[in-house]
């Protein structure tokens, strides 16, 4: 692997584009009223597209289920896979980040080829070595070369896999009511107004619960406050009475 490749200033997808090697990572957040149907469709779509799941973490909050899924799909099928997720859910947010790793892949591939050539040369030298000292010296160098060769091979394989398969981070939330805002102003304003009313109602309820629970403490705090005010007023009255007596 060596030599230059043509470049591109706008790489929006993963895979190989115009000779460039691009890694794509997608993030998508979804709400669904049919959680089980969504999970089944997700697994079916992954299998049909030749993808797989790297991680699946499911959690329960109250009566709703949440899941964090890390999926890998062939890069050329990334958009189709993301679109398929909308069949059983509503997309709240969706984004794709890309990284051009062409230079790193070329450099890693070149170093791997150089190490392979050195390994071959060292093996030839080892066959002709006459002394124990020469044999040990060549074997030591050969051991280091092979360790580096394995490291570069693993890195190159990892980059190739990330280019070929895009990563999709999926956040799924089971809901009774979809909360994603619509694009129409009227619907958006209505949704926002209703949400505000719900928030106000929730706030008043929480305040009432707090106030009821805090009454004993408020009473305890009020008693010393009342006493301080009473003593202060009494002191002022006594001072006024003394001054009036002196003036008389």
Coordinates of N, CA, C and O in Angstrom, one line a residue, residues 90-164:
X90 N -40.0 7.5 16.1 CA -39.9 8.8 15.6 C -38.5 9.4 16.0 O -38.1 9.3 17.1
X91 N -37.8 9.8 15.0 CA -36.4 10.3 15.2 C -36.4 11.7 15.9 O -37.0 12.6 15.4
X92 N -35.8 11.8 17.0 CA -35.7 13.0 17.7 C -34.4 13.8 17.2 O -34.5 15.0 17.1
X93 N -33.4 13.1 17.0 CA -32.1 13.8 16.5 C -31.3 12.7 15.7 O -31.4 11.5 16.0
X94 N -30.6 13.2 14.7 CA -29.8 12.3 13.9 C -28.6 13.1 13.4 O -28.7 14.2 12.9
X95 N -27.4 12.5 13.5 CA -26.2 13.2 13.0 C -25.2 12.1 12.5 O -25.2 11.0 13.0
X96 N -24.3 12.5 11.6 CA -23.3 11.6 11.1 C -21.9 12.4 11.2 O -21.8 13.5 10.6
X97 N -21.0 11.8 11.8 CA -19.6 12.4 11.9 C -18.7 11.6 11.1 O -18.7 10.3 11.1
X98 N -17.8 12.2 10.3 CA -16.8 11.4 9.5 C -15.4 11.8 9.8 O -15.1 12.9 10.3
X99 N -14.5 10.9 9.6 CA -13.1 11.1 9.8 C -12.3 10.5 8.6 O -12.4 9.3 8.3
X100 N -11.5 11.3 7.9 CA -10.7 10.9 6.8 C -9.4 10.3 7.3 O -8.6 11.0 7.9
X101 N -9.2 9.0 7.2 CA -8.0 8.3 7.7 C -7.1 7.8 6.6 O -6.3 6.9 6.8
X102 N -7.2 8.4 5.4 CA -6.4 8.0 4.3 C -4.9 8.0 4.6 O -4.2 7.1 4.3
X103 N -4.5 9.2 5.1 CA -3.0 9.4 5.3 C -2.5 8.3 6.4 O -1.4 7.8 6.2
X104 N -3.3 8.1 7.4 CA -2.9 7.1 8.4 C -2.8 5.7 7.8 O -1.9 5.0 8.1
X105 N -3.8 5.4 7.0 CA -3.8 4.0 6.4 C -2.6 3.9 5.5 O -2.0 2.8 5.4
X106 N -2.3 4.9 4.7 CA -1.1 4.8 3.8 C 0.1 4.7 4.6 O 1.0 3.8 4.3
X107 N 0.3 5.5 5.6 CA 1.5 5.4 6.4 C 1.6 4.1 7.1 O 2.7 3.5 7.2
X108 N 0.5 3.6 7.7 CA 0.6 2.3 8.4 C 0.9 1.2 7.4 O 1.6 0.3 7.8
X109 N 0.2 1.2 6.3 CA 0.5 0.2 5.3 C 1.9 0.2 4.8 O 2.6 -0.9 4.6
X110 N 2.5 1.4 4.6 CA 3.9 1.5 4.2 C 4.9 1.0 5.2 O 5.8 0.2 4.9
X111 N 4.6 1.3 6.5 CA 5.4 0.7 7.6 C 5.3 -0.8 7.7 O 6.3 -1.5 7.9
X112 N 4.1 -1.3 7.4 CA 4.0 -2.7 7.5 C 4.8 -3.4 6.4 O 5.4 -4.4 6.6
X113 N 4.7 -2.8 5.2 CA 5.5 -3.4 4.0 C 7.0 -3.3 4.3 O 7.7 -4.3 4.0
X114 N 7.4 -2.2 4.9 CA 8.9 -2.1 5.2 C 9.3 -3.1 6.2 O 10.4 -3.8 6.1
X115 N 8.5 -3.4 7.2 CA 8.8 -4.4 8.3 C 8.8 -5.8 7.7 O 9.6 -6.6 8.1
X116 N 7.9 -6.0 6.8 CA 7.8 -7.3 6.1 C 9.1 -7.6 5.3 O 9.6 -8.7 5.3
X117 N 9.5 -6.5 4.6 CA 10.8 -6.7 3.8 C 12.0 -6.9 4.8 O 12.9 -7.7 4.5
X118 N 12.0 -6.2 5.9 CA 13.1 -6.3 6.8 C 13.1 -7.7 7.5 O 14.1 -8.4 7.6
X119 N 11.9 -8.2 7.8 CA 11.7 -9.6 8.3 C 12.3 -10.6 7.3 O 13.0 -11.5 7.7
X120 N 12.0 -10.4 6.1 CA 12.5 -11.4 5.0 C 14.0 -11.3 4.9 O 14.7 -12.4 4.8
X121 N 14.5 -10.1 5.0 CA 16.0 -10.0 4.9 C 16.7 -10.6 6.2 O 17.7 -11.2 6.1
X122 N 16.1 -10.4 7.3 CA 16.7 -10.9 8.6 C 16.6 -12.5 8.6 O 17.6 -13.1 9.1
X123 N 15.6 -13.0 8.0 CA 15.5 -14.5 7.9 C 16.6 -15.0 7.0 O 17.2 -16.1 7.3
X124 N 16.9 -14.3 5.9 CA 18.0 -14.7 5.0 C 19.3 -14.6 5.7 O 20.2 -15.5 5.5
X125 N 19.5 -13.5 6.5 CA 20.8 -13.4 7.2 C 20.9 -14.5 8.3 O 22.0 -15.0 8.5
X126 N 19.8 -14.8 8.9 CA 19.9 -15.8 10.0 C 20.3 -17.2 9.4 O 21.0 -17.9 10.1
X127 N 19.9 -17.5 8.2 CA 20.3 -18.7 7.6 C 21.8 -18.8 7.4 O 22.4 -19.9 7.4
X128 N 22.4 -17.6 7.2 CA 23.8 -17.6 6.8 C 24.7 -17.3 8.0 O 25.9 -17.3 7.9
X129 N 24.1 -17.0 9.2 CA 24.9 -16.6 10.4 C 25.7 -17.8 10.8 O 25.3 -19.0 10.9
X130 N 27.0 -17.5 11.2 CA 27.9 -18.5 11.5 C 28.2 -18.6 13.0 O 28.4 -19.7 13.6
X131 N 28.1 -17.5 13.7 CA 28.5 -17.5 15.1 C 27.2 -17.3 16.0 O 26.2 -16.8 15.5
X132 N 27.4 -17.8 17.2 CA 26.2 -17.7 18.2 C 25.9 -16.2 18.4 O 24.7 -15.8 18.5
X133 N 26.9 -15.3 18.4 CA 26.7 -13.9 18.7 C 25.8 -13.3 17.5 O 24.9 -12.6 17.8
X134 N 26.2 -13.7 16.3 CA 25.4 -13.2 15.2 C 24.0 -13.7 15.2 O 23.0 -12.9 14.9
X135 N 23.8 -14.9 15.5 CA 22.5 -15.5 15.6 C 21.6 -14.8 16.6 O 20.4 -14.5 16.3
X136 N 22.2 -14.6 17.8 CA 21.4 -13.9 18.9 C 21.1 -12.5 18.5 O 19.9 -12.1 18.7
X137 N 22.0 -11.8 17.9 CA 21.8 -10.4 17.5 C 20.6 -10.3 16.4 O 19.8 -9.5 16.5
X138 N 20.7 -11.2 15.4 CA 19.7 -11.2 14.4 C 18.3 -11.6 15.0 O 17.3 -11.1 14.6
X139 N 18.3 -12.6 15.8 CA 17.0 -13.1 16.4 C 16.4 -12.0 17.3 O 15.2 -11.8 17.3
X140 N 17.2 -11.2 18.0 CA 16.7 -10.1 18.8 C 16.0 -9.1 17.9 O 14.9 -8.6 18.2
X141 N 16.7 -8.7 16.9 CA 16.1 -7.7 15.9 C 14.9 -8.3 15.3 O 13.9 -7.6 15.1
X142 N 14.9 -9.6 14.9 CA 13.8 -10.2 14.3 C 12.6 -10.2 15.2 O 11.4 -10.0 14.8
X143 N 12.8 -10.4 16.5 CA 11.7 -10.4 17.5 C 11.1 -9.0 17.6 O 9.8 -8.9 17.6
X144 N 11.9 -8.0 17.6 CA 11.4 -6.6 17.6 C 10.6 -6.3 16.3 O 9.5 -5.6 16.4
X145 N 11.1 -6.7 15.2 CA 10.4 -6.4 13.9 C 9.1 -7.1 13.9 O 8.1 -6.5 13.5
X146 N 9.0 -8.3 14.3 CA 7.8 -9.1 14.3 C 6.7 -8.5 15.3 O 5.5 -8.5 15.0
X147 N 7.2 -8.0 16.4 CA 6.3 -7.3 17.4 C 5.7 -6.0 16.8 O 4.5 -5.8 16.8
X148 N 6.6 -5.2 16.1 CA 6.1 -4.0 15.4 C 5.2 -4.4 14.3 O 4.2 -3.7 14.0
X149 N 5.5 -5.4 13.6 CA 4.7 -5.8 12.4 C 3.3 -6.2 12.9 O 2.3 -5.9 12.2
X150 N 3.2 -6.9 14.0 CA 1.9 -7.4 14.5 C 1.1 -6.1 14.9 O -0.1 -6.1 14.7
X151 N 1.8 -5.2 15.5 CA 1.1 -4.0 16.0 C 0.5 -3.2 14.8 O -0.7 -2.8 14.8
X152 N 1.3 -3.0 13.7 CA 0.9 -2.2 12.6 C -0.2 -3.0 11.8 O -1.1 -2.4 11.3
X153 N -0.1 -4.3 11.8 CA -1.1 -5.1 11.1 C -2.5 -5.0 11.8 O -3.5 -4.9 11.2
X154 N -2.4 -5.0 13.2 CA -3.7 -4.9 13.9 C -4.3 -3.5 13.7 O -5.5 -3.4 13.5
X155 N -3.5 -2.5 13.7 CA -4.0 -1.1 13.5 C -4.6 -1.0 12.1 O -5.7 -0.4 11.9
X156 N -3.9 -1.5 11.1 CA -4.4 -1.4 9.7 C -5.7 -2.2 9.6 O -6.6 -1.7 8.9
X157 N -5.8 -3.4 10.2 CA -7.0 -4.1 10.1 C -8.2 -3.4 10.8 O -9.3 -3.4 10.3
X158 N -7.9 -2.7 11.9 CA -8.9 -2.0 12.6 C -9.4 -0.8 11.8 O -10.6 -0.6 11.7
X159 N -8.5 -0.1 11.1 CA -8.9 1.0 10.3 C -9.7 0.5 9.1 O -10.8 1.1 8.8
X160 N -9.3 -0.6 8.5 CA -10.1 -1.2 7.4 C -11.5 -1.6 7.8 O -12.4 -1.4 7.0
X161 N -11.6 -2.1 9.0 CA -12.9 -2.5 9.5 C -13.8 -1.3 9.8 O -15.0 -1.3 9.5
X162 N -13.2 -0.3 10.3 CA -14.0 0.9 10.6 C -14.4 1.7 9.3 O -15.5 2.3 9.3
X163 N -13.6 1.6 8.3 CA -14.0 2.2 7.0 C -15.1 1.3 6.4 O -16.0 1.9 5.8
X164 N -15.0 0.0 6.4 CA -15.9 -0.8 5.8 C -17.3 -0.9 6.5 O -18.3 -1.0 5.9

